PDB file of C-alpha atoms in Angstrom:
ATOM      1  CA  MET A   1      73.891 109.831  83.617  1.00  0.00           C
ATOM      2  CA  ALA A   2      71.523 111.150  86.554  1.00  0.00           C
ATOM      3  CA  VAL A   3      70.771 110.071  90.088  1.00  0.00           C
ATOM      4  CA  GLU A   4      67.221 110.519  91.166  1.00  0.00           C
ATOM      5  CA  LYS A   5      66.311 112.363  94.320  1.00  0.00           C
ATOM      6  CA  LEU A   6      63.082 110.817  95.608  1.00  0.00           C
ATOM      7  CA  ASP A   7      60.502 112.761  97.392  1.00  0.00           C
ATOM      8  CA  ARG A   8      57.464 110.576  98.141  1.00  0.00           C
ATOM      9  CA  SER A   9      55.201 113.601  98.071  1.00  0.00           C
ATOM     10  CA  THR A  10      56.266 114.487  94.666  1.00  0.00           C
ATOM     11  CA  PRO A  11      54.341 112.854  91.645  1.00  0.00           C
ATOM     12  CA  ALA A  12      56.416 110.436  89.667  1.00  0.00           C
ATOM     13  CA  ASN A  13      56.465 112.619  86.715  1.00  0.00           C
ATOM     14  CA  LYS A  14      57.970 115.488  88.716  1.00  0.00           C
ATOM     15  CA  ILE A  15      60.886 113.614  90.273  1.00  0.00           C
ATOM     16  CA  GLU A  16      63.994 115.972  90.159  1.00  0.00           C
ATOM     17  CA  LYS A  17      67.111 114.496  88.369  1.00  0.00           C
ATOM     18  CA  LYS A  18      70.406 115.349  89.819  1.00  0.00           C
ATOM     19  CA  PRO A  19      73.483 114.925  87.619  1.00  0.00           C
ATOM     20  CA  MET A  20      76.341 112.655  89.063  1.00  0.00           C
ATOM     21  CA  GLN A  21      79.287 114.578  90.072  1.00  0.00           C
ATOM     22  CA  PRO A  22      83.075 113.601  89.935  1.00  0.00           C
ATOM     23  CA  ILE A  23      84.313 111.759  93.034  1.00  0.00           C
ATOM     24  CA  ARG A  24      87.735 112.055  94.380  1.00  0.00           C
ATOM     25  CA  GLN A  25      89.706 109.797  96.808  1.00  0.00           C
ATOM     26  CA  GLY A  26      93.320 110.968  97.364  1.00  0.00           C
ATOM     27  CA  ASP A  27      94.965 111.157  93.880  1.00  0.00           C
ATOM     28  CA  VAL A  28      92.106 109.121  92.104  1.00  0.00           C
ATOM     29  CA  ILE A  29      89.283 110.963  90.568  1.00  0.00           C
ATOM     30  CA  LEU A  30      86.314 109.223  88.968  1.00  0.00           C
ATOM     31  CA  THR A  31      84.285 111.045  86.490  1.00  0.00           C
ATOM     32  CA  PRO A  32      80.779 109.916  85.170  1.00  0.00           C
ATOM     33  CA  VAL A  33      80.772 108.742  81.496  1.00  0.00           C
ATOM     34  CA  PRO A  34      77.685 107.669  79.289  1.00  0.00           C
ATOM     35  CA  LYS A  35      79.237 104.312  78.291  1.00  0.00           C
ATOM     36  CA  ILE A  36      82.104 101.986  78.719  1.00  0.00           C
ATOM     37  CA  GLU A  37      84.198 100.129  76.246  1.00  0.00           C
ATOM     38  CA  GLY A  38      87.263  98.143  76.607  1.00  0.00           C
ATOM     39  CA  GLU A  39      88.785  94.964  77.837  1.00  0.00           C
ATOM     40  CA  LYS A  40      87.351  93.505  81.299  1.00  0.00           C
ATOM     41  CA  LYS A  41      89.942  93.291  83.981  1.00  0.00           C
ATOM     42  CA  PRO A  42      90.161  90.413  86.368  1.00  0.00           C
ATOM     43  CA  HIS A  43      90.536  92.763  89.516  1.00  0.00           C
ATOM     44  CA  LEU A  44      88.956  95.796  91.016  1.00  0.00           C
ATOM     45  CA  THR A  45      92.076  97.810  91.829  1.00  0.00           C
ATOM     46  CA  LEU A  46      91.825 101.237  90.495  1.00  0.00           C
ATOM     47  CA  ALA A  47      95.288 102.543  91.480  1.00  0.00           C
ATOM     48  CA  GLU A  48      98.392 101.352  93.247  1.00  0.00           C
ATOM     49  CA  GLY A  49     100.312 103.711  95.331  1.00  0.00           C
ATOM     50  CA  GLU A  50     103.793 104.430  94.145  1.00  0.00           C
ATOM     51  CA  VAL A  51     105.227 105.492  97.474  1.00  0.00           C
ATOM     52  CA  THR A  52     103.386 103.346 100.022  1.00  0.00           C
ATOM     53  CA  GLY A  53     102.184 100.413  97.945  1.00  0.00           C
ATOM     54  CA  HIS A  54      98.544 100.949  99.261  1.00  0.00           C
ATOM     55  CA  SER A  55      95.914 100.575  96.512  1.00  0.00           C
ATOM     56  CA  HIS A  56      92.577 102.194  95.755  1.00  0.00           C
ATOM     57  CA  GLN A  57      90.161  99.147  95.232  1.00  0.00           C
ATOM     58  CA  ILE A  58      86.558  98.255  95.320  1.00  0.00           C
ATOM     59  CA  ILE A  59      85.950  95.913  98.369  1.00  0.00           C
ATOM     60  CA  GLU A  60      82.170  95.872  98.515  1.00  0.00           C
ATOM     61  CA  GLY A  61      79.163  96.041  95.980  1.00  0.00           C
ATOM     62  CA  GLN A  62      79.153  94.668  92.513  1.00  0.00           C
ATOM     63  CA  ALA A  63      81.397  96.369  89.891  1.00  0.00           C
ATOM     64  CA  GLU A  64      83.521  95.637  86.947  1.00  0.00           C
ATOM     65  CA  LEU A  65      86.780  97.354  85.660  1.00  0.00           C
ATOM     66  CA  TYR A  66      87.563  97.773  82.019  1.00  0.00           C
ATOM     67  CA  GLU A  67      90.802  99.193  80.210  1.00  0.00           C
ATOM     68  CA  LYS A  68      90.792 100.942  76.824  1.00  0.00           C
ATOM     69  CA  ASP A  69      93.768 102.753  75.529  1.00  0.00           C
ATOM     70  CA  GLY A  70      95.413 102.904  78.797  1.00  0.00           C
ATOM     71  CA  THR A  71      92.465 104.359  80.673  1.00  0.00           C
ATOM     72  CA  LEU A  72      90.378 102.575  83.264  1.00  0.00           C
ATOM     73  CA  TYR A  73      86.634 102.590  83.534  1.00  0.00           C
ATOM     74  CA  LEU A  74      84.645 101.479  86.368  1.00  0.00           C
ATOM     75  CA  ARG A  75      81.103 100.135  86.098  1.00  0.00           C
ATOM     76  CA  VAL A  76      79.154  99.863  89.226  1.00  0.00           C
ATOM     77  CA  LEU A  77      76.261  97.503  89.054  1.00  0.00           C
ATOM     78  CA  SER A  78      75.019  97.496  92.635  1.00  0.00           C
ATOM     79  CA  PRO A  79      73.208 100.536  94.081  1.00  0.00           C
ATOM     80  CA  THR A  80      76.900 101.382  95.424  1.00  0.00           C
ATOM     81  CA  ALA A  81      80.337 100.041  95.638  1.00  0.00           C
ATOM     82  CA  LEU A  82      82.659 100.884  98.278  1.00  0.00           C
ATOM     83  CA  LEU A  83      85.957 102.226  97.208  1.00  0.00           C
ATOM     84  CA  SER A  84      88.848 101.671  99.860  1.00  0.00           C
ATOM     85  CA  HIS A  85      92.361 102.825 100.606  1.00  0.00           C
ATOM     86  CA  GLU A  86      94.456 102.623 103.603  1.00  0.00           C
ATOM     87  CA  GLU A  87      95.000 106.247 104.190  1.00  0.00           C
ATOM     88  CA  HIS A  88      91.759 107.682 103.124  1.00  0.00           C
ATOM     89  CA  HIS A  89      87.991 107.145 104.253  1.00  0.00           C
ATOM     90  CA  ALA A  90      86.008 104.667 102.232  1.00  0.00           C
ATOM     91  CA  ILE A  91      83.721 106.193  99.682  1.00  0.00           C
ATOM     92  CA  ALA A  92      80.361 104.708  98.312  1.00  0.00           C
ATOM     93  CA  ILE A  93      80.493 105.085  94.671  1.00  0.00           C
ATOM     94  CA  PRO A  94      77.104 105.189  93.083  1.00  0.00           C
ATOM     95  CA  GLU A  95      75.636 102.883  90.378  1.00  0.00           C
ATOM     96  CA  GLY A  96      76.724 103.818  86.957  1.00  0.00           C
ATOM     97  CA  ASN A  97      79.889 104.253  84.572  1.00  0.00           C
ATOM     98  CA  TRP A  98      82.964 106.083  85.697  1.00  0.00           C
ATOM     99  CA  MET A  99      86.235 106.964  84.317  1.00  0.00           C
ATOM    100  CA  VAL A 100      89.311 106.479  86.357  1.00  0.00           C
ATOM    101  CA  ARG A 101      91.864 109.161  86.488  1.00  0.00           C
ATOM    102  CA  ILE A 102      95.038 109.841  88.386  1.00  0.00           C
ATOM    103  CA  GLN A 103      95.595 113.359  89.415  1.00  0.00           C
ATOM    104  CA  ARG A 104      98.674 115.169  88.139  1.00  0.00           C
ATOM    105  CA  GLU A 105     100.429 118.215  89.308  1.00  0.00           C
ATOM    106  CA  TYR A 106     102.944 120.515  87.507  1.00  0.00           C
ATOM    107  CA  GLU A 107     106.440 121.056  88.411  1.00  0.00           C
ATOM    108  CA  PRO A 108     109.256 123.161  86.706  1.00  0.00           C
ATOM    109  CA  GLN A 109     110.407 119.754  85.363  1.00  0.00           C
ATOM    110  CA  GLY A 110     107.084 119.142  83.798  1.00  0.00           C
ATOM    111  CA  TRP A 111     103.832 117.203  84.711  1.00  0.00           C
ATOM    112  CA  ARG A 112     103.881 114.282  87.111  1.00  0.00           C
ATOM    113  CA  TYR A 113     101.474 112.150  88.756  1.00  0.00           C
ATOM    114  CA  VAL A 114     100.609 112.986  92.388  1.00  0.00           C
ATOM    115  CA  ALA A 115     102.163 110.290  94.644  1.00  0.00           C
ATOM    116  CA  ASP A 116      99.533 108.834  97.150  1.00  0.00           C
TER     117      ASP A 116
END
């Protein structure tokens, strides 16, 4: 998956392709993936905050959320979709397919999800 960097002085056959990079908002990390499978969800909430009850959700743009084997996948259909959370700046997510992950941290008792 790549994002084109358009320079009008560059011939069309010489356009530089820039790979999409992971995107992070708080404890949510979006990683680009080549394709999405799974069951389409009826909402666009990527994660619910365990401590505050705030959620990471798409509030603008066209997108679809899927789930397969306990993992969420986001498909952004518009040029960008806006990911919002009450305690973080909103982030524009580029068009494409994304795997949604929740960051974890290690404690002596074992791994745990980061509380947002």
